[in-house]
Each structure stands twice: as C-alpha cells, then as structure tokens.
GROMACS .gro file of C-alpha atoms in nm:
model
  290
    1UNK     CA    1   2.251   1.105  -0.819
    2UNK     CA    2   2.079   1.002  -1.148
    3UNK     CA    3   2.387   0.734  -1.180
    4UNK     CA    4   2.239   0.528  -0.894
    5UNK     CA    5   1.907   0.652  -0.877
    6UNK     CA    6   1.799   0.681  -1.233
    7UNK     CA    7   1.444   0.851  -1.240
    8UNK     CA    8   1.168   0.798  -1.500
    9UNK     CA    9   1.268   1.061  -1.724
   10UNK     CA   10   1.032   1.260  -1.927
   11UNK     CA   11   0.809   1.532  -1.666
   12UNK     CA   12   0.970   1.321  -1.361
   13UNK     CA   13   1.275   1.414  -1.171
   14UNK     CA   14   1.630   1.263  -1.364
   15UNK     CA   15   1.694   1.117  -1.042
   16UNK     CA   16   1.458   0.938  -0.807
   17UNK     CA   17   1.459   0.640  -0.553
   18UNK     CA   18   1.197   0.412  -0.414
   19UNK     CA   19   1.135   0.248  -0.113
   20UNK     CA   20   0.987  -0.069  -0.129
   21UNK     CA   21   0.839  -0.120   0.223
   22UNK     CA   22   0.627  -0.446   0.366
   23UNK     CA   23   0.488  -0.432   0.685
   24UNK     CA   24   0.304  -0.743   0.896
   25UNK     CA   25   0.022  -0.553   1.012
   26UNK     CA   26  -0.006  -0.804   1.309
   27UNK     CA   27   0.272  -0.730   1.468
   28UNK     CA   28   0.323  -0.438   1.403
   29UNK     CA   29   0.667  -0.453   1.248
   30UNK     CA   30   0.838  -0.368   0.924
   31UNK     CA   31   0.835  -0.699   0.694
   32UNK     CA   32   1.090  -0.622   0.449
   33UNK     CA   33   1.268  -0.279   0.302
   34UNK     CA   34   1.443  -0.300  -0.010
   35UNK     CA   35   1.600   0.057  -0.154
   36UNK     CA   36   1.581   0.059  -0.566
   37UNK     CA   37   1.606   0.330  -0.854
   38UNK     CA   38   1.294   0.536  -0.945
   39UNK     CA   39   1.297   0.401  -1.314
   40UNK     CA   40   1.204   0.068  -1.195
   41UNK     CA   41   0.867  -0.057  -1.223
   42UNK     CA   42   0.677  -0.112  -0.908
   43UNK     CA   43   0.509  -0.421  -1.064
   44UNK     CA   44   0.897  -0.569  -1.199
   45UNK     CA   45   0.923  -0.648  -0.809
   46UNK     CA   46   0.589  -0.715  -0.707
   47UNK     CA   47   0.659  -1.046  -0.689
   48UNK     CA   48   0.950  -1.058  -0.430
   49UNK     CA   49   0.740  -1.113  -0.171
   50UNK     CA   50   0.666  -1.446  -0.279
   51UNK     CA   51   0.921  -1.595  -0.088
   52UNK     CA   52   0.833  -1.495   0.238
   53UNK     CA   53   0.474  -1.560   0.215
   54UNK     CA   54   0.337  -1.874   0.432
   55UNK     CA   55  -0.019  -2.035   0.370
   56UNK     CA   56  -0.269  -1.878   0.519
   57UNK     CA   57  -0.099  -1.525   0.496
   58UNK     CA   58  -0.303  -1.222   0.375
   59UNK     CA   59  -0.164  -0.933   0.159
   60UNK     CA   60  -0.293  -0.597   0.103
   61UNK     CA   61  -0.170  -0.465  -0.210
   62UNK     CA   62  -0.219  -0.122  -0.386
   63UNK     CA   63  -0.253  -0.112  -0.776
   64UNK     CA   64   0.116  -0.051  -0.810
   65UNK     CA   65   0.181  -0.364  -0.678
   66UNK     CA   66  -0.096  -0.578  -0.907
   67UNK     CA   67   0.032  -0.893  -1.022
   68UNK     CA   68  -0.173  -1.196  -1.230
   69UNK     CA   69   0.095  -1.420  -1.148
   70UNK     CA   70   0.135  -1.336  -0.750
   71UNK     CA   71  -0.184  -1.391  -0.722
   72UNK     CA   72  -0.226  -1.703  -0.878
   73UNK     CA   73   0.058  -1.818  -0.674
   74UNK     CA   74  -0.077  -1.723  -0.378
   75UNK     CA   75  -0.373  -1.920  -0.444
   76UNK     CA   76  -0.137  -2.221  -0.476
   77UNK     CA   77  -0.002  -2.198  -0.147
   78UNK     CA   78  -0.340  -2.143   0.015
   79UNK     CA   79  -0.277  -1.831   0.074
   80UNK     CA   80  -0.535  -1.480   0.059
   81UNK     CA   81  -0.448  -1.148  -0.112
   82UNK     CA   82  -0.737  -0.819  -0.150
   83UNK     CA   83  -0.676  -0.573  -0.419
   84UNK     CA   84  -0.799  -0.343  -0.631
   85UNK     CA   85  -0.865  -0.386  -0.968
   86UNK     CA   86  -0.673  -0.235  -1.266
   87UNK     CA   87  -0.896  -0.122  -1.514
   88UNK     CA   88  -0.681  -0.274  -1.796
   89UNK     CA   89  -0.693  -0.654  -1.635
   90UNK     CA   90  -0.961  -0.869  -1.782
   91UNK     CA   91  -1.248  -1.069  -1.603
   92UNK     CA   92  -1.430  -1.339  -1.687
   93UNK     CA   93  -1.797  -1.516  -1.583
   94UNK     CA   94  -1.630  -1.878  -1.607
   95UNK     CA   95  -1.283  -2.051  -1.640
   96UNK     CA   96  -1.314  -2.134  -2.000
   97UNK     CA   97  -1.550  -1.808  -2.134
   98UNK     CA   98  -1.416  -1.712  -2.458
   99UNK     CA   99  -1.469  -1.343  -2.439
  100UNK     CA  100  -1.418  -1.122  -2.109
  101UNK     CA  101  -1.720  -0.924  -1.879
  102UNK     CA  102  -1.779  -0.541  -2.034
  103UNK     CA  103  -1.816  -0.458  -1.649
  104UNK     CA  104  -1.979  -0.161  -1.666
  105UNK     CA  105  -2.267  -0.298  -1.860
  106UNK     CA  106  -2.253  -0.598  -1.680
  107UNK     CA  107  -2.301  -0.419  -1.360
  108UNK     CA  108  -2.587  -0.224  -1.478
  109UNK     CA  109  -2.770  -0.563  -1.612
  110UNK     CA  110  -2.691  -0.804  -1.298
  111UNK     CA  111  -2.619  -0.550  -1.011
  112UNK     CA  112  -2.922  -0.499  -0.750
  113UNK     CA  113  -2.840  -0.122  -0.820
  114UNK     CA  114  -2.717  -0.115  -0.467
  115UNK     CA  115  -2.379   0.087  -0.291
  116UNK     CA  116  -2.225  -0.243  -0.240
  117UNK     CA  117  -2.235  -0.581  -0.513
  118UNK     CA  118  -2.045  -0.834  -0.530
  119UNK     CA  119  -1.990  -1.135  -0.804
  120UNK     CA  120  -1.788  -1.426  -0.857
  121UNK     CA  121  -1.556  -1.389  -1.128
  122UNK     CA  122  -1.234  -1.502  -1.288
  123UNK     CA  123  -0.954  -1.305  -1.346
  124UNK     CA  124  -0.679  -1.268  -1.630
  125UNK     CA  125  -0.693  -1.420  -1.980
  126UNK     CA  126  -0.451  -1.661  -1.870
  127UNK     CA  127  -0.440  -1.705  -1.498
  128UNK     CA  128  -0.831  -1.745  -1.484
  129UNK     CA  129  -0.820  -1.702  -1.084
  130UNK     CA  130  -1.126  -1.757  -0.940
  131UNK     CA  131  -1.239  -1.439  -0.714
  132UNK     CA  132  -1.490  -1.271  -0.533
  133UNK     CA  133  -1.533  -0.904  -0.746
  134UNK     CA  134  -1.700  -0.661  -0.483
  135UNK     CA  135  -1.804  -0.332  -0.618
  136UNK     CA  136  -1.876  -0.011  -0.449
  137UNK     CA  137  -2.072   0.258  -0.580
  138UNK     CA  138  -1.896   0.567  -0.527
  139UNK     CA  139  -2.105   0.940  -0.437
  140UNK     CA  140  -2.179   1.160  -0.705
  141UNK     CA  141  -1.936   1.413  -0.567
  142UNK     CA  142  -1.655   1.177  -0.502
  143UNK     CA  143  -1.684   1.016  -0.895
  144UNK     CA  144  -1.645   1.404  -1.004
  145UNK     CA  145  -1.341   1.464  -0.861
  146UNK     CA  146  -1.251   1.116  -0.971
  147UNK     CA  147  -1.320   1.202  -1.334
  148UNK     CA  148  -1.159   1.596  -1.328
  149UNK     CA  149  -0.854   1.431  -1.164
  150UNK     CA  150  -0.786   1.150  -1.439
  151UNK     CA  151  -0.859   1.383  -1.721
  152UNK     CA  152  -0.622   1.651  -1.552
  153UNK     CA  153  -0.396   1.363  -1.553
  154UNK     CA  154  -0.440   1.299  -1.878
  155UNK     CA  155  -0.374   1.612  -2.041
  156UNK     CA  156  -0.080   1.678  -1.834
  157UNK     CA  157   0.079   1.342  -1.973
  158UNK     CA  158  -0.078   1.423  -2.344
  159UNK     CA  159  -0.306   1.116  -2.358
  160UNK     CA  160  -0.682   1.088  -2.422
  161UNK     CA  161  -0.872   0.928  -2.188
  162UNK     CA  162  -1.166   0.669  -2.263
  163UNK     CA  163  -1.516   0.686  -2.223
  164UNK     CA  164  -1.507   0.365  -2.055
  165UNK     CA  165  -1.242   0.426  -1.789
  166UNK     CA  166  -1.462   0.758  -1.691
  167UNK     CA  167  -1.741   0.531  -1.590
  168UNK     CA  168  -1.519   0.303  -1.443
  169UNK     CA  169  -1.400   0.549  -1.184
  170UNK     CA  170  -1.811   0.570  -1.064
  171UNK     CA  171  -1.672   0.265  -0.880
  172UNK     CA  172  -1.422   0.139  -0.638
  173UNK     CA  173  -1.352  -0.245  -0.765
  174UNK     CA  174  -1.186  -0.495  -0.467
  175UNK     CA  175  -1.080  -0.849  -0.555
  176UNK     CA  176  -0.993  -1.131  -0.314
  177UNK     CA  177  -1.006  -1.491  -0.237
  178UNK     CA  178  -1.112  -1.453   0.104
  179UNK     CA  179  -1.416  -1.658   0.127
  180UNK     CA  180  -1.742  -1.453   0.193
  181UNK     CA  181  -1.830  -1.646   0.497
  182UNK     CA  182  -1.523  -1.507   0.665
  183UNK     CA  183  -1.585  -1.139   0.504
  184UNK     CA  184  -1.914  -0.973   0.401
  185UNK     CA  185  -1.878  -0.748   0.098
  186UNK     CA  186  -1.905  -0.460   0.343
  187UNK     CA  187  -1.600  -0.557   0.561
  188UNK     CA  188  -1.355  -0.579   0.265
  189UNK     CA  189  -1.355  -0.260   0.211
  190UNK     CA  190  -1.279  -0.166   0.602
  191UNK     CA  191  -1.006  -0.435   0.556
  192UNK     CA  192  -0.840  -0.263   0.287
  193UNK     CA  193  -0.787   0.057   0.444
  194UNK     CA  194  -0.551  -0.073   0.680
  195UNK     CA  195  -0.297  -0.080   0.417
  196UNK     CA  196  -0.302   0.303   0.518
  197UNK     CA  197  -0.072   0.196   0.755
  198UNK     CA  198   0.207   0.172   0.482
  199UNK     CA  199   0.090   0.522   0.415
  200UNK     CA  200   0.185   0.608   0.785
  201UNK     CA  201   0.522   0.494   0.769
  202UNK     CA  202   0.606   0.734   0.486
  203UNK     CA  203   0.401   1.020   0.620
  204UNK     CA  204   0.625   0.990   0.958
  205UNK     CA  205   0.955   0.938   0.785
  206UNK     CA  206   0.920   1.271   0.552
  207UNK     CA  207   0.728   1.511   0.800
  208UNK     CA  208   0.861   1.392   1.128
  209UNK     CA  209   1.184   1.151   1.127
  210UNK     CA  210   1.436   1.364   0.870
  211UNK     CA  211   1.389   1.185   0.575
  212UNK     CA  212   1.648   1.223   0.329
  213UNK     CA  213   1.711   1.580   0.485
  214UNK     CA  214   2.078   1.534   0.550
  215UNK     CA  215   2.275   1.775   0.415
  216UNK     CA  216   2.485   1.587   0.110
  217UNK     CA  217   2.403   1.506  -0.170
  218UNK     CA  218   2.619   1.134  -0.166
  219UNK     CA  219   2.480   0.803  -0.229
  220UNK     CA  220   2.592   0.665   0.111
  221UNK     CA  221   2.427   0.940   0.252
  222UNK     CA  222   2.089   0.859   0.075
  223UNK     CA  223   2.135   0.485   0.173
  224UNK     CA  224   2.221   0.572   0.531
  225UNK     CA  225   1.914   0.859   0.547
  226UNK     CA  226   1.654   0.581   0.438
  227UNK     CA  227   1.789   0.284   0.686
  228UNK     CA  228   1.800   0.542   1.001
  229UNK     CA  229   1.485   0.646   0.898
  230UNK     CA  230   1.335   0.311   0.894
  231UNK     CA  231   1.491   0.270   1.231
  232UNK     CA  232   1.362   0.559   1.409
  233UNK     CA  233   1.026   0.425   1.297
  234UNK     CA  234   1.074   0.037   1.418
  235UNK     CA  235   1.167   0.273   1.763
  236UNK     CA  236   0.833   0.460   1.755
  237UNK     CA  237   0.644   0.121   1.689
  238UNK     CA  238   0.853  -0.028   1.973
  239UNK     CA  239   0.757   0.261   2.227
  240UNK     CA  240   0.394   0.215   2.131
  241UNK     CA  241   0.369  -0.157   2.168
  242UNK     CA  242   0.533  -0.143   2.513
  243UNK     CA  243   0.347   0.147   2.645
  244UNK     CA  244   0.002   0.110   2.490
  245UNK     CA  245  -0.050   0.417   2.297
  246UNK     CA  246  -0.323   0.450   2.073
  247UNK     CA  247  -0.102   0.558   1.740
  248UNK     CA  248   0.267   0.617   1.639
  249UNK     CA  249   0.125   1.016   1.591
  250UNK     CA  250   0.053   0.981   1.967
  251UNK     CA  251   0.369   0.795   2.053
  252UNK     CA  252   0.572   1.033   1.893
  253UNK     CA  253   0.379   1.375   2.038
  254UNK     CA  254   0.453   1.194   2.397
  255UNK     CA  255   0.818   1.156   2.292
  256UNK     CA  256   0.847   1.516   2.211
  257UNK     CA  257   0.663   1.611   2.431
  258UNK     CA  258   0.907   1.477   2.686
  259UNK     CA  259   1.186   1.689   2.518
  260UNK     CA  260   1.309   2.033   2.539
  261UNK     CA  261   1.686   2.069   2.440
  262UNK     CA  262   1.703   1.792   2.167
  263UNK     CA  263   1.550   1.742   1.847
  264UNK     CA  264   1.310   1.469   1.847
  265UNK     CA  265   1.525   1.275   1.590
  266UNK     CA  266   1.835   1.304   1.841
  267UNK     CA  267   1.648   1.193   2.156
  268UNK     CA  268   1.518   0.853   1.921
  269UNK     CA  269   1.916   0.813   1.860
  270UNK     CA  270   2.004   0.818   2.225
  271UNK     CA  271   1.708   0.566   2.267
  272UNK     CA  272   1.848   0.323   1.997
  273UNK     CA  273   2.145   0.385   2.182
  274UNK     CA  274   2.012   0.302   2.520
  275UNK     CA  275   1.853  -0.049   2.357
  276UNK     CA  276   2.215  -0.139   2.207
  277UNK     CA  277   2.394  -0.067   2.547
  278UNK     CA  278   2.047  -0.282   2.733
  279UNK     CA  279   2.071   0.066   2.933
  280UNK     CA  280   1.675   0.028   3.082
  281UNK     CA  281   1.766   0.310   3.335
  282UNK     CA  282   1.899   0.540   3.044
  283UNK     CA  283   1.605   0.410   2.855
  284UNK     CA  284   1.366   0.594   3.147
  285UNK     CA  285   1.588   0.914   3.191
  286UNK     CA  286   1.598   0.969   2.794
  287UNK     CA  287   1.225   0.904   2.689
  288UNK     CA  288   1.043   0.969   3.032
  289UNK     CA  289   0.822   0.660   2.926
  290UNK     CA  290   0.965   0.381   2.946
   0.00000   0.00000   0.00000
C-alpha cells in the first residue's frame, strides 16, 4: 500500500493514510472528509478550510493543524479561530516590537501568579495577529507526566530536548480572537474541549464501526472502508438528533442493543438502506427506534 499511501518513513509504518475530518459542531454533521497519504504534513493542508469558512465562523484547531497564515486570514474575513500555541511560534507585546516575549519569564514577571492569566499579544514575526494569550497553570502532577512524556519522546526520536520547552509544558497556552467580553479566560478552555468531538468520530470508527477491518489489503478497499465508515457515523449522528439521545456512545448501545442476529455494522447498512428506499416502516422494524 506504501504506493498510494506513502508513510513517514523512519520508526513510522512504510505505509500510512490520514483522514482529514471537519465537523460543524452546531449541527452536528461532518464538514468535510478528505482521504490523503501519511507522509503529508498535517499543516501542508491546514489551510483548505479556508474556502468554506464564512464570517463569523469559529474553528477549533489542534496543534497539527496551526497555521500563521489561516489565522491571519481568518481575521480578514471577520472570522474567530482558538488554538493552542506551538512552542516554536513567536509572540510579541506590540505590532512593531523588534524582539519577541521570552514567555516563561514574562509570565513569571507580569502574571498575578494565578491558575488562569491572560495577555494581549501579537503573534508571528510576520503576521503580527493581534490575540488574546490565555495561560493555564497546569498541577504539579500533570506537568510531570508532561515532562517524562516529551523527554521519552525525545530519546525515542534521538533528539535533546530544551530547558525551555520543559518549563513550557508547566502550562497549557490558548490563543484566540474571540473578544473577552464574549469569553472569560476561564470559558476558553471549556470551549476548546469540544474539539473532543473530532476525537469521538475516530474513537467510534476504529472500536465500533469496522474501520479499515475489511479483509484486503486493496486500495479501493481502503477508500471504500474509510467512506462507509464515515457513513455509518453521519447514521449514528442522524439517529441521535432525531431521537434525542444524550451521546453517539448511547445512540449506538440503543442500536445494539436492539439487535441480536446482526452485527451492529450490518443492521446500520440495512438502515442506510431503509433511508435510500424512504422505507420509514423498515426504518422502525430494523432499528426499533425510529
């Protein structure tokens, strides 16, 4: 598979493919899906989304995703985005300040010593965004498993590891350009964790809806594995829109649940089925809930 779905090489598989998966948290519904080769850089397409963004959107991204210049065009277009902050990406006190914030020092000098701080900041040497920088103080116990983590990391990879970057992980950094009258320094934080949801998507698809368990090892398989997969999910979101549940875990447990001689993957294809035929009445007798 390594022709179509070169992998990173090195430690990493030969072979490898990603999934890059948007998802309006609003409604509830996958944004976009795009299928790509594990040697590809996660950043490289970070900014596809820019077409599809509308001002006054939001987006949620995850470091892999961190971009200078999606977020500067996102500012453009009026639009919001809340992040994390790479440890590599500069910030600066004002728009023309020669030489970028030491942040850890910085913290310790003009932070109230508190669990949460915030400042206003611009970011990137040459994007200078203007942001809100809100900084959480991480537990003792937390920022040692932080700091045994990266320097596991580190020697598995052969790389040293910086002084610097171990007191950086004391903290988890958020940026945004959400205006603080709309979000307290405490909310962002709650805000951010619903790009868990992402998280749930993938946790379903590979424990629960047969991802990329068919049994060949053929491209078209792969392709068709992912998109089913993806489908069987949209069903599951579908189901617990309609009938209320509290979770897609909970939709799903009440689909199986309702099942005793299929798999749970082959009663969500006789649902699909149902929908495509506008069967309602099979709809009832497959699922029981509808």
């Amino acid at each position: 598979m390594a022709a179509e779905f070169k992998g990173s090489g090195g430690n990493a598989s030969v072979a490898c493919v990603k999934v890059d998966y948007s998802y309006d948290l609003k409604s509830e519904k996958a944004e976009h899906i795009a299928i790509r080769q594990g040697a590809d850089s996660d950043q490289g397409f970070a900014e596809d989304l820019a077409a599809r963004i509308q001002p006054g959107d939001l987006v949620i991204r995850d470091l892999g995703y961190f971009c200078l210049n999606f977020f500067a065009y996102l500012v453009s277009i009026d639009a919001y985005f809340l992040s994390r902050l790479s440890f590599n990406v500069n910030v600066y006190q004002t728009a023309d300040a020669d030489e970028p914030v030491k942040l850890i020092q910085y913290i310790n000098r003009f932070g109230d010593g508190g669990k949460t701080m915030e400042f206003n900041m611009f970011l990137g040497q040459k994007q200078r965004i203007p942001i809100r920088l809100i900084v959480y103080r991480l537990p003792a116990d937390v920022y040692r498993k932080r700091q045994k983590a990266a320097i596991k990391a580190a020697k598995r990879k052969g790389r040293g590891i910086s002084l610097s970057y171990l007191k950086f992980l004391n903290y988890t950094f958020f940026i945004t350009n959400v205006s603080a009258t709309l979000w307290s320094m405490e909310v962002v934080g709650i805000v951010y964790r619903l790009r868990w949801q992402v998280e749930v998507h993938f946790k379903e698809a590979k424990q629960h809806l047969s991802f990329l368990k068919e049994q060949s090892n053929h491209y078209a398989a792969y392709i068709a594995s992912i998109h089913l997969t993806t489908i069987r999910f949209c069903l599951l979101v579908i189901a617990k829109q309609t009938q209320g549940f509290g979770s897609i875990a909970q939709t799903r447990q009440t689909l199986c649940s309702n099942s005793t001689d299929i798999s749970f993957a082959g009663k969500l294809w006789q649902v699909f089925r149902a929908l495509i035929c506008g069967a309602l009445d099979g709809l009832k007798a497959i699922s029981g809930i509808f």
